[in-house]
Amino acid sequence: MDTAEREHRRALAADLVDDLLEQDVVAVALTWVDHSGITRVKSVPLAALPGAAADGVGASPVFDAFLLDDTIIAGRHAGGPVGDLRLFPDLDRLTALAAQPGWAWAPADRFDRQGEPHPQDERGLARAVADRLTVHGYEVRAGFEVEWVVGRGGTDEFRPATTGPAYGHARQVELSDYAADLLSALAEQDVEVLQFHPEYAPGQFELSTAPEDPVHAADTSVLVRETVRAITLRHGMRASFSPKVTADGVGNGGHLHLSLWRDGRNLFGGGEGWFGLTADAEAFAAGVLRRLPALCAIGVPSVAGYLRLVPRQWAGAFAVWGLENREAALRLVAGRDLEVKCYDLSANPYLVVAATMAAGLAGIVDSARLPEPVGVDPADVPGAERLPTCLEEAVAAFEADEVLTEAFGAEFAATIADVRRGEIARFADCSPEEVAALTRWRH
């Protein structure tokens, strides 16, 4: 990042300050998501935004070694008190927060002191993989489904804030004002919500966002979750995005939708392959399917996630694909996109889109082909491959996968493995009930 670029950023931020002042903004939250899926933040007063845009805001690289409970591990390439990074806000995503009056938000990219991208910057990795697809002539559009449960305030136990049935309008009526405030805030923040509804588990809701470029889709996932959190607190309740809120419950997913485009055409439709897939879209999907066990170390990165990833709970516990099959890890929505159902919201969304795109691109390069689709519950199919049943299995698969470790780079991949093993050790002696309780309010 040279002097001219820094001064351009300073001037752009200065131009934005007046608009934010008119919206009564007094401070800007600069967020990044760490390797454990926790959104971390440094904030600046509004007057300091131009300086932050030009010179960054200091942050230790130690956050690469944080576990979800704020334990710091001693990793091979992360951990310890030495070093400094700079957080640079993405001014294109600068947003006044309707759910937090007085605040604005921007996702941050992490650079070193010399202005070079940090090799473990999650957002930068997502951008780099998207750029690789562009070089090959492809564009990916992505969107997330966000699931959460609403609990009563004033307790660390989970007590559902609603009594209405699964998918029941009664549940939505009970929290009608809450839901309206949430959707209004998201609309004011220019988040396009495709649908919103009560989900299966007690107190559970879900919303889906419109497809965007992959980096902005991950940004939107962060913004949606923090908006949900803020609105829920303002209504005197608590929101949990944990994959396993209670040990005997269904848990929250974080499904990723991906479509592959070339020259303005969605390649998931109009082809001669399965259900109208083009050869490129099939190869992309086959690449993702082939690497699902390794992808679980990214998309199901917590011990709690494997309490959720079990058969017959629509969690996508089998490494199979099928047309509109909600028990398959990969659900094809004919003519539209591919849904990865096994992922959850303990995952870093930037790493999720980066790793999944890398797997899909490898499938295209290899001209991979899909096996027969599964049109029934895969639990009833003899020999259907289960995805990893614990985080240890997923980490081993990730480390053995040359495509993913190359996409991440040696340092980044090693730190991902170190952080995952740190969480495994942290919860080694915990019962499922203890795991659920200790992770319930972290994400």
PDB file of N, CA and C in Angstrom, residues 24 44 48 75 87 112 143 228 258 279 282 322 330 336 424 438:
ATOM      1  N   ASP A  24     -26.056  11.079  13.009  1.00  0.00           N
ATOM      2  CA  ASP A  24     -25.745  11.075  14.451  1.00  0.00           C
ATOM      3  C   ASP A  24     -24.784   9.964  14.848  1.00  0.00           C
ATOM      4  N   VAL A  44     -13.143   3.344  16.516  1.00  0.00           N
ATOM      5  CA  VAL A  44     -12.552   4.683  16.508  1.00  0.00           C
ATOM      6  C   VAL A  44     -13.668   5.711  16.551  1.00  0.00           C
ATOM      7  N   ALA A  48     -11.789  10.194  13.864  1.00  0.00           N
ATOM      8  CA  ALA A  48     -10.552   9.462  13.612  1.00  0.00           C
ATOM      9  C   ALA A  48     -10.656   8.525  12.414  1.00  0.00           C
ATOM     10  N   GLY A  75       0.713 -21.466  19.044  1.00  0.00           N
ATOM     11  CA  GLY A  75       0.739 -22.131  17.748  1.00  0.00           C
ATOM     12  C   GLY A  75       2.100 -22.068  17.099  1.00  0.00           C
ATOM     13  N   LEU A  87      -5.473  -2.563  11.022  1.00  0.00           N
ATOM     14  CA  LEU A  87      -6.817  -2.821  10.520  1.00  0.00           C
ATOM     15  C   LEU A  87      -7.238  -1.663   9.619  1.00  0.00           C
ATOM     16  N   ASP A 112       0.220  -5.748   7.498  1.00  0.00           N
ATOM     17  CA  ASP A 112       1.335  -5.554   8.411  1.00  0.00           C
ATOM     18  C   ASP A 112       1.757  -4.084   8.405  1.00  0.00           C
ATOM     19  N   GLY A 143     -24.575 -16.610  -0.757  1.00  0.00           N
ATOM     20  CA  GLY A 143     -25.463 -16.078   0.277  1.00  0.00           C
ATOM     21  C   GLY A 143     -25.565 -17.071   1.413  1.00  0.00           C
ATOM     22  N   VAL A 228     -28.891  -8.961  14.507  1.00  0.00           N
ATOM     23  CA  VAL A 228     -29.761  -9.840  15.290  1.00  0.00           C
ATOM     24  C   VAL A 228     -29.422  -9.730  16.773  1.00  0.00           C
ATOM     25  N   LEU A 258     -24.212 -21.273  -3.116  1.00  0.00           N
ATOM     26  CA  LEU A 258     -23.232 -20.845  -4.116  1.00  0.00           C
ATOM     27  C   LEU A 258     -23.781 -21.094  -5.515  1.00  0.00           C
ATOM     28  N   ALA A 279     -21.557 -28.653 -17.521  1.00  0.00           N
ATOM     29  CA  ALA A 279     -20.373 -29.438 -17.149  1.00  0.00           C
ATOM     30  C   ALA A 279     -19.532 -28.694 -16.117  1.00  0.00           C
ATOM     31  N   GLU A 282     -21.286 -28.835 -12.707  1.00  0.00           N
ATOM     32  CA  GLU A 282     -21.154 -30.181 -12.139  1.00  0.00           C
ATOM     33  C   GLU A 282     -19.759 -30.396 -11.579  1.00  0.00           C
ATOM     34  N   GLY A 322     -27.935 -34.367  -3.665  1.00  0.00           N
ATOM     35  CA  GLY A 322     -29.216 -34.749  -4.227  1.00  0.00           C
ATOM     36  C   GLY A 322     -30.062 -33.536  -4.540  1.00  0.00           C
ATOM     37  N   LEU A 330     -24.892 -31.782   0.366  1.00  0.00           N
ATOM     38  CA  LEU A 330     -25.033 -30.864  -0.764  1.00  0.00           C
ATOM     39  C   LEU A 330     -26.432 -31.013  -1.351  1.00  0.00           C
ATOM     40  N   ARG A 336     -30.642 -23.025  -9.960  1.00  0.00           N
ATOM     41  CA  ARG A 336     -30.328 -21.861  -9.150  1.00  0.00           C
ATOM     42  C   ARG A 336     -28.946 -21.948  -8.501  1.00  0.00           C
ATOM     43  N   ILE A 424     -10.050 -28.804  20.689  1.00  0.00           N
ATOM     44  CA  ILE A 424     -10.222 -30.219  21.031  1.00  0.00           C
ATOM     45  C   ILE A 424      -9.689 -30.490  22.429  1.00  0.00           C
ATOM     46  N   LEU A 438     -20.942 -24.294  27.521  1.00  0.00           N
ATOM     47  CA  LEU A 438     -19.776 -23.425  27.438  1.00  0.00           C
ATOM     48  C   LEU A 438     -19.688 -22.681  26.112  1.00  0.00           C
TER      49      LEU A 438
END
